[in-house]
C-alpha cells in the first residue's frame, strides 16, 4: 500500500473545493470500510483521502411531517437500531440489519453504502485492467461470472453491492448532493447509472460531489415494505439476489407496488412488468410467480448465473406474500 495524506476539512464547502482542485488525486472517505480496501489492494492510489467524518452534524435520523431525513454519515448500525425506522420503514430496517457484520455496520455509513464500489473479482484484482478500469475487455463476460449481472450488463456485468439501495429505491428516496457549484437534490432512481451510460462509475457523482443526505417520504396509509436477501453463506455475505417490495396493501390486494431487485444488475433493478401484472389484483403465489416469470424474459444470464432467475422467482413471491 502506498503512503497517502489525510485531509480533515471542517466544512462541506472546504471538502468540495478541495476535491474539485485535486480531482482524481484526492478521494473522499466516510467509514473507510470500502475505500481502505481499495487502497490496500492498490486499485486506487490517492495522494490524500479527505475525511468526511471531520464534518460535524452529518450523522442524524430526523423524522419530519413529510418524511425522514438521514444524514450521509449515519452508520448502518444506527439505522438498523432506530425504532422509528423499524416501525415505519421495516424494509429499510431489514436491509440495514442484514449488512455485513456488527463491526462493519458500526463503521459503514449510509452515504458510503450507496457509493461503494463493485465487488467483481476482476475489478478487485490490481493485476487486471478490465473495461471498468480503462481496459478494452470485460473479463467476466466469458470468464468466471457466477455472481454477476443478469440484467443491464453489456459493457460490464457488475452487480451493485448495496443492500440499502434497492429498498431506498422502492421507498422513493431522494438524495441531496453538495458540490463546489452548489447543492441539488435528485430522486435516488436518477442517481445510479448503467455501464452503457458510463462504464467507469456506478452513479452520477462527479469527483467534487458529496452525498449529504437521504430523504424518504412519509409512508402512505396501508403502505408496507420488506427486504429479503439470499446469500451463499448464512453468517455474512453480499446478496446473490435480494428484493425490496413496497405496496399499499388492502387485504390481499396490492396497489402502487414497487419490486426492486438487488444483486442482479449494475444498479437496483425494478421488475416493472411484474408490478403491472399484479396491480390491483388479489395476490397469490401463482400470480406472483407468473408475473415474475414474465419480467424475467428480459434477463440475459451469463454462463454461470442462470440460477439467479430461479432465486428471483422464489424470493419475489415470498417477500410479497409476507406483506399480506
Ligand atoms: C467484509 C465486507 C462485507 C460487506 N457486506 C455487505 C453487505 O452484505 N451488504 C452491503 O450493502 N454492503 C456490504 N459491504 C460493503 C459495506 O457496506 C460498505 O463498505 C460500506 O457501506 C461503505 O461505507 P463507508 O462509510 O465505509 O464508505 P467508505 O469506504 O468510506 O467509502 C466508500 C466509497 O463511497 C465514497 N463515499 C463515501 N461516502 C460518500 C459520500 N457521502 N458522498 C460521496 N461519496 C462517498 C467513497 O469515496 C468511496 O468511494 C461489505 C463490506 C465488507 C468489507
Ligand atoms: S464486470 Fe465490469 S468490473 Fe467486472 S470484469 Fe467486467 S468490466 Fe470489469
Tab-separated table of C-alpha atoms and ligand atoms in Angstrom:
chain	number	residue	atom	x	y	z
A	1	UNK	CA	0.000	0.000	0.000
A	2	UNK	CA	1.372	3.432	-0.965
A	3	UNK	CA	1.503	6.242	1.594
A	4	UNK	CA	-1.192	8.878	1.464
A	5	UNK	CA	-2.059	12.038	3.372
A	6	UNK	CA	-5.256	12.644	5.317
A	7	UNK	CA	-7.115	15.898	4.876
A	8	UNK	CA	-9.622	16.868	7.560
A	9	UNK	CA	-11.549	19.946	6.436
A	10	UNK	CA	-14.194	21.291	8.767
A	11	UNK	CA	-16.950	22.263	6.331
A	12	UNK	CA	-18.606	20.707	3.295
A	13	UNK	CA	-17.559	23.746	1.222
A	14	UNK	CA	-13.905	23.156	2.098
A	15	UNK	CA	-14.300	19.499	1.147
A	16	UNK	CA	-15.925	20.149	-2.211
A	17	UNK	CA	-13.413	22.852	-3.199
A	18	UNK	CA	-10.509	20.575	-2.219
A	19	UNK	CA	-11.993	17.687	-4.205
A	20	UNK	CA	-12.582	19.993	-7.144
A	21	UNK	CA	-8.970	21.299	-7.085
A	22	UNK	CA	-7.396	17.867	-6.641
A	23	UNK	CA	-9.699	15.912	-8.969
A	24	UNK	CA	-8.793	12.205	-9.178
A	25	UNK	CA	-5.917	12.656	-6.697
A	26	UNK	CA	-7.926	13.169	-3.500
A	27	UNK	CA	-10.611	10.643	-2.540
A	28	UNK	CA	-13.482	11.105	-0.150
A	29	UNK	CA	-13.648	8.706	2.803
A	30	UNK	CA	-16.558	8.129	5.214
A	31	UNK	CA	-16.319	4.947	7.335
A	32	UNK	CA	-13.452	3.718	5.157
A	33	UNK	CA	-14.677	0.091	5.077
A	34	UNK	CA	-14.623	0.024	1.280
A	35	UNK	CA	-12.212	2.826	0.391
A	36	UNK	CA	-9.359	1.494	2.534
A	37	UNK	CA	-9.789	-1.954	0.948
A	38	UNK	CA	-9.413	-0.368	-2.470
A	39	UNK	CA	-6.264	1.468	-1.357
A	40	UNK	CA	-4.756	-1.656	0.259
A	41	UNK	CA	-5.410	-3.643	-2.912
A	42	UNK	CA	-3.835	-0.825	-4.951
A	43	UNK	CA	-6.921	-0.400	-7.095
A	44	UNK	CA	-6.710	3.293	-6.363
A	45	UNK	CA	-3.617	5.223	-5.267
A	46	UNK	CA	-4.767	8.512	-3.744
A	47	UNK	CA	-2.391	11.315	-2.895
A	48	UNK	CA	-4.740	12.028	0.025
A	49	UNK	CA	-8.011	10.878	1.483
A	50	UNK	CA	-10.462	13.543	2.554
A	51	UNK	CA	-12.054	12.523	5.818
A	52	UNK	CA	-15.775	13.263	5.714
A	53	UNK	CA	-16.134	12.312	9.373
A	54	UNK	CA	-14.317	15.534	10.308
A	55	UNK	CA	-17.516	17.394	9.348
A	56	UNK	CA	-19.880	17.818	12.295
A	57	UNK	CA	-23.629	17.160	12.119
A	58	UNK	CA	-23.789	14.802	9.147
A	59	UNK	CA	-24.994	11.898	11.255
A	60	UNK	CA	-28.713	12.074	12.109
A	61	UNK	CA	-32.111	10.466	11.579
A	62	UNK	CA	-34.724	13.241	11.742
A	63	UNK	CA	-38.405	12.498	11.462
A	64	UNK	CA	-40.426	15.334	9.933
A	65	UNK	CA	-44.063	15.688	8.893
A	66	UNK	CA	-43.444	14.702	5.287
A	67	UNK	CA	-40.806	12.035	5.848
A	68	UNK	CA	-37.453	11.255	7.382
A	69	UNK	CA	-34.048	12.801	6.703
A	70	UNK	CA	-30.968	10.642	7.128
A	71	UNK	CA	-27.513	12.257	7.204
A	72	UNK	CA	-24.868	10.662	4.968
A	73	UNK	CA	-22.619	9.847	7.941
A	74	UNK	CA	-25.325	7.963	9.840
A	75	UNK	CA	-23.917	4.495	10.341
A	76	UNK	CA	-25.703	1.380	9.128
A	77	UNK	CA	-25.811	0.243	12.792
A	78	UNK	CA	-27.626	3.444	13.824
A	79	UNK	CA	-30.105	2.949	11.016
A	80	UNK	CA	-30.668	-0.694	11.978
A	81	UNK	CA	-31.371	0.087	15.636
A	82	UNK	CA	-33.642	3.088	15.107
A	83	UNK	CA	-37.152	2.177	16.319
A	84	UNK	CA	-38.996	4.692	14.152
A	85	UNK	CA	-37.275	3.273	11.038
A	86	UNK	CA	-38.194	-0.247	12.164
A	87	UNK	CA	-41.861	0.690	12.587
A	88	UNK	CA	-42.375	2.962	9.583
A	89	UNK	CA	-39.918	1.535	7.049
A	90	UNK	CA	-39.494	-2.124	8.031
A	91	UNK	CA	-37.869	-2.986	4.686
A	92	UNK	CA	-35.096	-0.455	5.374
A	93	UNK	CA	-34.584	-1.828	8.868
A	94	UNK	CA	-34.309	-5.387	7.500
A	95	UNK	CA	-31.842	-4.331	4.802
A	96	UNK	CA	-29.619	-2.428	7.266
A	97	UNK	CA	-29.726	-5.252	9.788
A	98	UNK	CA	-28.580	-7.782	7.180
A	99	UNK	CA	-25.496	-5.860	6.028
A	100	UNK	CA	-22.106	-7.469	6.714
A	101	UNK	CA	-21.121	-7.884	10.398
A	102	UNK	CA	-21.773	-5.785	13.546
A	103	UNK	CA	-18.215	-4.371	13.360
A	104	UNK	CA	-18.723	-3.266	9.757
A	105	UNK	CA	-22.198	-1.891	10.446
A	106	UNK	CA	-20.672	0.262	13.210
A	107	UNK	CA	-18.260	1.872	10.737
A	108	UNK	CA	-20.125	1.761	7.409
A	109	UNK	CA	-22.198	4.838	6.634
A	110	UNK	CA	-25.403	5.279	4.649
A	111	UNK	CA	-23.651	7.547	2.102
A	112	UNK	CA	-20.730	5.125	1.779
A	113	UNK	CA	-23.073	2.187	1.340
A	114	UNK	CA	-24.755	3.855	-1.632
A	115	UNK	CA	-21.426	4.969	-3.154
A	116	UNK	CA	-19.399	1.776	-2.540
A	117	UNK	CA	-17.513	0.309	-5.493
A	118	UNK	CA	-18.277	-3.052	-7.120
A	119	UNK	CA	-17.111	-6.408	-5.821
A	120	UNK	CA	-16.383	-8.030	-9.209
A	121	UNK	CA	-13.255	-10.117	-8.612
A	122	UNK	CA	-11.626	-8.860	-11.825
A	123	UNK	CA	-12.205	-5.271	-10.715
A	124	UNK	CA	-10.717	-6.005	-7.280
A	125	UNK	CA	-7.613	-7.648	-8.799
A	126	UNK	CA	-4.884	-4.994	-9.223
A	127	UNK	CA	-3.256	-7.071	-11.991
A	128	UNK	CA	-6.379	-6.946	-14.170
A	129	UNK	CA	-7.210	-3.910	-16.265
A	130	UNK	CA	-10.753	-4.641	-17.296
A	131	UNK	CA	-13.087	-2.264	-19.122
A	132	UNK	CA	-14.259	-0.585	-15.906
A	133	UNK	CA	-10.630	0.303	-15.156
A	134	UNK	CA	-9.974	1.711	-18.624
A	135	UNK	CA	-9.101	-1.563	-20.388
A	136	UNK	CA	-10.752	-2.911	-23.511
A	137	UNK	CA	-12.445	-6.099	-22.235
A	138	UNK	CA	-14.914	-7.305	-19.654
A	139	UNK	CA	-13.256	-10.452	-18.324
A	140	UNK	CA	-16.414	-11.590	-16.567
A	141	UNK	CA	-18.290	-11.907	-19.862
A	142	UNK	CA	-16.531	-15.122	-20.873
A	143	UNK	CA	-14.817	-15.771	-17.542
A	144	UNK	CA	-15.997	-16.565	-14.009
A	145	UNK	CA	-19.390	-14.923	-13.770
A	146	UNK	CA	-21.395	-16.775	-11.115
A	147	UNK	CA	-22.031	-13.582	-9.100
A	148	UNK	CA	-22.512	-11.194	-12.000
A	149	UNK	CA	-25.438	-9.352	-13.571
A	150	UNK	CA	-28.294	-10.903	-15.497
A	151	UNK	CA	-29.924	-7.546	-16.276
A	152	UNK	CA	-28.417	-4.281	-17.562
A	153	UNK	CA	-24.946	-5.681	-18.351
A	154	UNK	CA	-23.445	-5.360	-21.812
A	155	UNK	CA	-20.194	-3.480	-21.419
A	156	UNK	CA	-19.721	-4.507	-17.780
A	157	UNK	CA	-21.572	-7.112	-15.686
A	158	UNK	CA	-21.048	-5.903	-12.115
A	159	UNK	CA	-23.909	-6.122	-9.653
A	160	UNK	CA	-24.429	-3.163	-7.360
A	161	UNK	CA	-23.406	-4.452	-3.908
A	162	UNK	CA	-25.522	-2.145	-1.725
A	163	UNK	CA	-28.372	-3.621	0.332
A	164	UNK	CA	-29.729	-0.165	1.182
A	165	UNK	CA	-30.040	0.861	-2.470
A	166	UNK	CA	-32.922	-1.435	-3.598
A	167	UNK	CA	-35.064	-0.613	-0.576
A	168	UNK	CA	-34.417	3.141	-0.726
A	169	UNK	CA	-35.260	2.915	-4.429
A	170	UNK	CA	-38.571	1.191	-3.617
A	171	UNK	CA	-39.315	3.799	-0.919
A	172	UNK	CA	-38.957	6.672	-3.441
A	173	UNK	CA	-35.984	8.191	-1.629
A	174	UNK	CA	-34.455	11.461	-2.722
A	175	UNK	CA	-30.816	12.410	-2.228
A	176	UNK	CA	-29.120	15.713	-1.546
A	177	UNK	CA	-25.760	16.415	-3.109
A	178	UNK	CA	-23.267	19.220	-2.413
A	179	UNK	CA	-20.565	20.309	-4.817
A	180	UNK	CA	-18.301	23.261	-5.492
A	181	UNK	CA	-21.090	24.523	-7.790
A	182	UNK	CA	-23.818	24.384	-5.122
A	183	UNK	CA	-26.418	21.969	-3.779
A	184	UNK	CA	-29.015	19.874	-5.604
A	185	UNK	CA	-31.494	17.111	-4.879
A	186	UNK	CA	-32.449	14.250	-7.181
A	187	UNK	CA	-34.592	11.123	-6.905
A	188	UNK	CA	-32.451	8.119	-5.997
A	189	UNK	CA	-33.728	6.482	-9.198
A	190	UNK	CA	-31.655	9.040	-11.158
A	191	UNK	CA	-28.536	8.503	-9.042
A	192	UNK	CA	-27.370	5.093	-10.268
A	193	UNK	CA	-26.234	4.640	-13.862
A	194	UNK	CA	-25.741	1.618	-16.067
A	195	UNK	CA	-22.428	0.765	-17.792
A	196	UNK	CA	-23.875	1.797	-21.159
A	197	UNK	CA	-24.062	5.372	-19.767
A	198	UNK	CA	-20.582	5.439	-18.176
A	199	UNK	CA	-18.707	2.211	-17.693
A	200	UNK	CA	-16.126	3.569	-15.214
A	201	UNK	CA	-18.595	4.579	-12.491
A	202	UNK	CA	-21.826	3.408	-10.888
A	203	UNK	CA	-23.536	6.702	-10.124
A	204	UNK	CA	-23.762	10.253	-11.402
A	205	UNK	CA	-21.454	11.790	-8.769
A	206	UNK	CA	-18.563	13.862	-10.068
A	207	UNK	CA	-15.269	13.758	-8.114
A	208	UNK	CA	-16.122	17.042	-6.313
A	209	UNK	CA	-19.662	15.989	-5.317
A	210	UNK	CA	-20.632	14.760	-1.868
A	211	UNK	CA	-23.809	12.877	-0.999
A	212	UNK	CA	-25.068	14.790	2.029
A	213	UNK	CA	-28.486	13.406	2.919
A	214	UNK	CA	-31.152	10.858	2.006
A	215	UNK	CA	-34.812	11.777	2.382
A	216	UNK	CA	-37.624	9.216	2.403
A	217	UNK	CA	-41.251	10.349	2.091
A	218	UNK	CA	-43.640	9.539	4.937
A	219	UNK	CA	-45.345	6.182	4.371
A	220	UNK	CA	-48.855	6.428	2.909
A	221	UNK	CA	-51.818	4.802	4.617
A	222	UNK	CA	-51.645	0.995	4.234
A	223	UNK	CA	-48.067	1.142	2.923
A	224	UNK	CA	-45.926	-1.857	3.798
A	225	UNK	CA	-42.391	-2.765	2.855
A	226	UNK	CA	-39.982	-5.632	3.245
A	227	UNK	CA	-36.499	-6.712	2.153
A	228	UNK	CA	-35.433	-10.291	1.502
A	229	UNK	CA	-31.850	-11.285	0.789
A	230	UNK	CA	-30.413	-14.618	-0.353
A	231	UNK	CA	-26.739	-15.259	0.369
A	232	UNK	CA	-24.361	-18.102	-0.317
A	233	UNK	CA	-23.247	-18.144	3.345
A	234	UNK	CA	-25.549	-17.524	6.293
A	235	UNK	CA	-23.028	-15.647	8.508
A	236	UNK	CA	-22.489	-12.548	6.375
A	237	UNK	CA	-22.305	-12.065	2.669
A	238	UNK	CA	-23.289	-9.847	-0.203
A	239	UNK	CA	-26.630	-10.717	-1.807
A	240	UNK	CA	-26.750	-13.337	-4.528
A	241	UNK	CA	-30.212	-11.940	-5.118
A	242	UNK	CA	-32.284	-9.609	-2.957
A	243	UNK	CA	-35.634	-7.916	-3.291
A	244	UNK	CA	-37.342	-4.896	-1.783
A	245	UNK	CA	-41.127	-4.885	-2.074
A	246	UNK	CA	-43.261	-1.885	-1.166
A	247	UNK	CA	-47.026	-1.694	-1.718
A	248	UNK	CA	-50.231	-0.221	-0.411
A	249	UNK	CA	-51.840	-3.355	0.911
A	250	UNK	CA	-55.556	-3.720	1.475
A	251	UNK	CA	-56.486	-7.274	2.477
A	252	UNK	CA	-54.668	-9.320	-0.157
A	253	UNK	CA	-54.773	-6.660	-2.880
A	254	UNK	CA	-51.636	-4.640	-3.752
A	255	UNK	CA	-51.614	-1.127	-5.195
A	256	UNK	CA	-48.697	1.154	-6.179
A	257	UNK	CA	-46.343	-1.785	-5.888
A	258	UNK	CA	-42.598	-1.443	-6.310
A	259	UNK	CA	-40.492	-4.565	-6.731
A	260	UNK	CA	-36.785	-3.742	-6.807
A	261	UNK	CA	-34.056	-6.360	-7.089
A	262	UNK	CA	-30.505	-6.228	-5.756
A	263	UNK	CA	-27.558	-8.440	-6.714
A	264	UNK	CA	-28.692	-8.883	-10.315
A	265	UNK	CA	-27.734	-5.696	-12.184
A	266	UNK	CA	-25.223	-2.822	-12.069
A	267	UNK	CA	-27.962	-0.732	-10.395
A	268	UNK	CA	-31.096	-1.554	-8.381
A	269	UNK	CA	-33.424	-3.237	-10.869
A	270	UNK	CA	-37.194	-2.699	-10.964
A	271	UNK	CA	-39.433	-5.511	-12.153
A	272	UNK	CA	-41.936	-3.137	-13.773
A	273	UNK	CA	-43.661	-5.834	-15.848
A	274	UNK	CA	-44.339	-7.858	-12.712
A	275	UNK	CA	-45.548	-4.758	-10.830
A	276	UNK	CA	-48.047	-4.007	-13.621
A	277	UNK	CA	-49.330	-7.574	-13.762
A	278	UNK	CA	-50.186	-7.679	-10.055
A	279	UNK	CA	-51.518	-4.121	-9.700
A	280	UNK	CA	-54.948	-4.082	-8.042
A	281	UNK	CA	-55.269	-7.884	-8.123
A	282	UNK	CA	-55.698	-10.454	-5.374
A	283	UNK	CA	-52.193	-11.615	-4.554
A	284	UNK	CA	-51.429	-15.336	-4.780
A	285	UNK	CA	-48.232	-17.336	-5.143
A	286	UNK	CA	-49.361	-18.358	-8.609
A	287	UNK	CA	-49.942	-14.780	-9.802
A	288	UNK	CA	-46.623	-13.604	-8.354
A	289	UNK	CA	-44.718	-16.474	-9.985
A	290	UNK	CA	-46.389	-15.789	-13.354
A	291	UNK	CA	-45.701	-12.059	-13.130
A	292	UNK	CA	-42.060	-12.619	-12.178
A	293	UNK	CA	-41.589	-15.180	-14.976
A	294	UNK	CA	-42.891	-12.615	-17.451
A	295	UNK	CA	-40.447	-9.969	-16.168
A	296	UNK	CA	-37.601	-12.495	-16.249
A	297	UNK	CA	-37.976	-12.827	-20.014
A	298	UNK	CA	-35.803	-9.675	-20.182
A	299	UNK	CA	-32.959	-11.321	-18.238
A	300	UNK	CA	-29.720	-12.120	-20.096
A	301	UNK	CA	-27.846	-14.563	-17.856
A	302	UNK	CA	-24.202	-15.438	-18.463
A	303	UNK	CA	-22.796	-18.981	-18.476
A	304	UNK	CA	-22.663	-19.426	-14.694
A	305	UNK	CA	-25.532	-17.336	-13.344
A	306	UNK	CA	-28.747	-18.658	-14.882
A	307	UNK	CA	-29.561	-19.911	-11.348
A	308	UNK	CA	-30.372	-16.320	-10.324
A	309	UNK	CA	-33.630	-16.495	-12.293
A	310	UNK	CA	-34.956	-19.288	-10.117
A	311	UNK	CA	-33.869	-17.454	-6.954
A	312	UNK	CA	-35.677	-14.331	-8.122
A	313	UNK	CA	-38.921	-16.181	-8.808
A	314	UNK	CA	-38.895	-17.615	-5.292
A	315	UNK	CA	-37.724	-14.559	-3.374
A	316	UNK	CA	-40.256	-12.236	-5.012
A	317	UNK	CA	-43.305	-14.303	-4.117
A	318	UNK	CA	-42.042	-14.990	-0.590
A	319	UNK	CA	-41.316	-11.324	0.077
A	320	UNK	CA	-44.591	-10.098	-1.419
A	321	UNK	CA	-46.754	-12.659	0.387
A	322	UNK	CA	-45.122	-11.695	3.705
A	323	UNK	CA	-46.862	-8.311	3.389
A	324	UNK	CA	-50.375	-9.786	3.289
B	1	LIG	C1	-16.469	-7.874	4.553
B	1	LIG	C2	-17.480	-6.943	3.994
B	1	LIG	C3	-18.807	-7.361	3.888
B	1	LIG	C4	-19.779	-6.494	3.368
B	1	LIG	N1	-21.070	-6.923	3.245
B	1	LIG	C5	-22.018	-6.065	2.765
B	1	LIG	C6	-23.366	-6.444	2.650
B	1	LIG	O1	-23.765	-7.551	2.984
B	1	LIG	N2	-24.251	-5.532	2.147
B	1	LIG	C7	-23.877	-4.276	1.769
B	1	LIG	O2	-24.721	-3.479	1.368
B	1	LIG	N3	-22.591	-3.895	1.862
B	1	LIG	C8	-21.673	-4.746	2.353
B	1	LIG	N4	-20.379	-4.357	2.465
B	1	LIG	C9	-19.998	-3.045	1.977
B	1	LIG	C10	-20.115	-2.037	3.088
B	1	LIG	O3	-21.463	-1.885	3.428
B	1	LIG	C11	-19.543	-0.767	2.547
B	1	LIG	O4	-18.138	-0.935	2.534
B	1	LIG	C12	-19.900	0.428	3.393
B	1	LIG	O5	-21.290	0.628	3.452
B	1	LIG	C13	-19.244	1.661	2.826
B	1	LIG	O6	-19.489	2.716	3.724
B	1	LIG	P1	-18.263	3.544	4.300
B	1	LIG	O7	-18.850	4.648	5.089
B	1	LIG	O8	-17.292	2.681	4.997
B	1	LIG	O9	-17.680	4.089	2.938
B	1	LIG	P2	-16.162	4.365	2.508
B	1	LIG	O10	-15.412	3.097	2.440
B	1	LIG	O11	-15.592	5.478	3.284
B	1	LIG	O12	-16.452	4.892	1.025
B	1	LIG	C14	-16.939	4.020	0.025
B	1	LIG	C15	-16.991	4.785	-1.303
B	1	LIG	O13	-18.020	5.743	-1.267
B	1	LIG	C16	-17.492	7.071	-1.413
B	1	LIG	N5	-18.241	7.874	-0.445
B	1	LIG	C17	-18.425	7.587	0.877
B	1	LIG	N6	-19.282	8.469	1.425
B	1	LIG	C18	-19.622	9.322	0.434
B	1	LIG	C19	-20.476	10.463	0.378
B	1	LIG	N7	-21.171	10.878	1.450
B	1	LIG	N8	-20.600	11.116	-0.802
B	1	LIG	C20	-19.940	10.706	-1.901
B	1	LIG	N9	-19.117	9.628	-1.920
B	1	LIG	C21	-18.965	8.953	-0.754
B	1	LIG	C22	-16.012	6.967	-1.114
B	1	LIG	O14	-15.259	7.934	-1.831
B	1	LIG	C23	-15.724	5.543	-1.595
B	1	LIG	O15	-15.528	5.513	-2.997
B	1	LIG	C24	-19.400	-5.195	2.993
B	1	LIG	C25	-18.072	-4.766	3.112
B	1	LIG	C26	-17.125	-5.618	3.615
B	1	LIG	C27	-15.700	-5.135	3.735
B	2	LIG	S1	-17.919	-6.979	-14.869
B	2	LIG	FE1	-17.152	-4.883	-15.026
B	2	LIG	S2	-15.698	-4.758	-13.335
B	2	LIG	FE2	-16.009	-6.950	-13.768
B	2	LIG	S3	-14.504	-7.542	-15.340
B	2	LIG	FE3	-16.290	-6.895	-16.428
B	2	LIG	S4	-15.863	-4.709	-16.875
B	2	LIG	FE4	-14.557	-5.305	-15.189
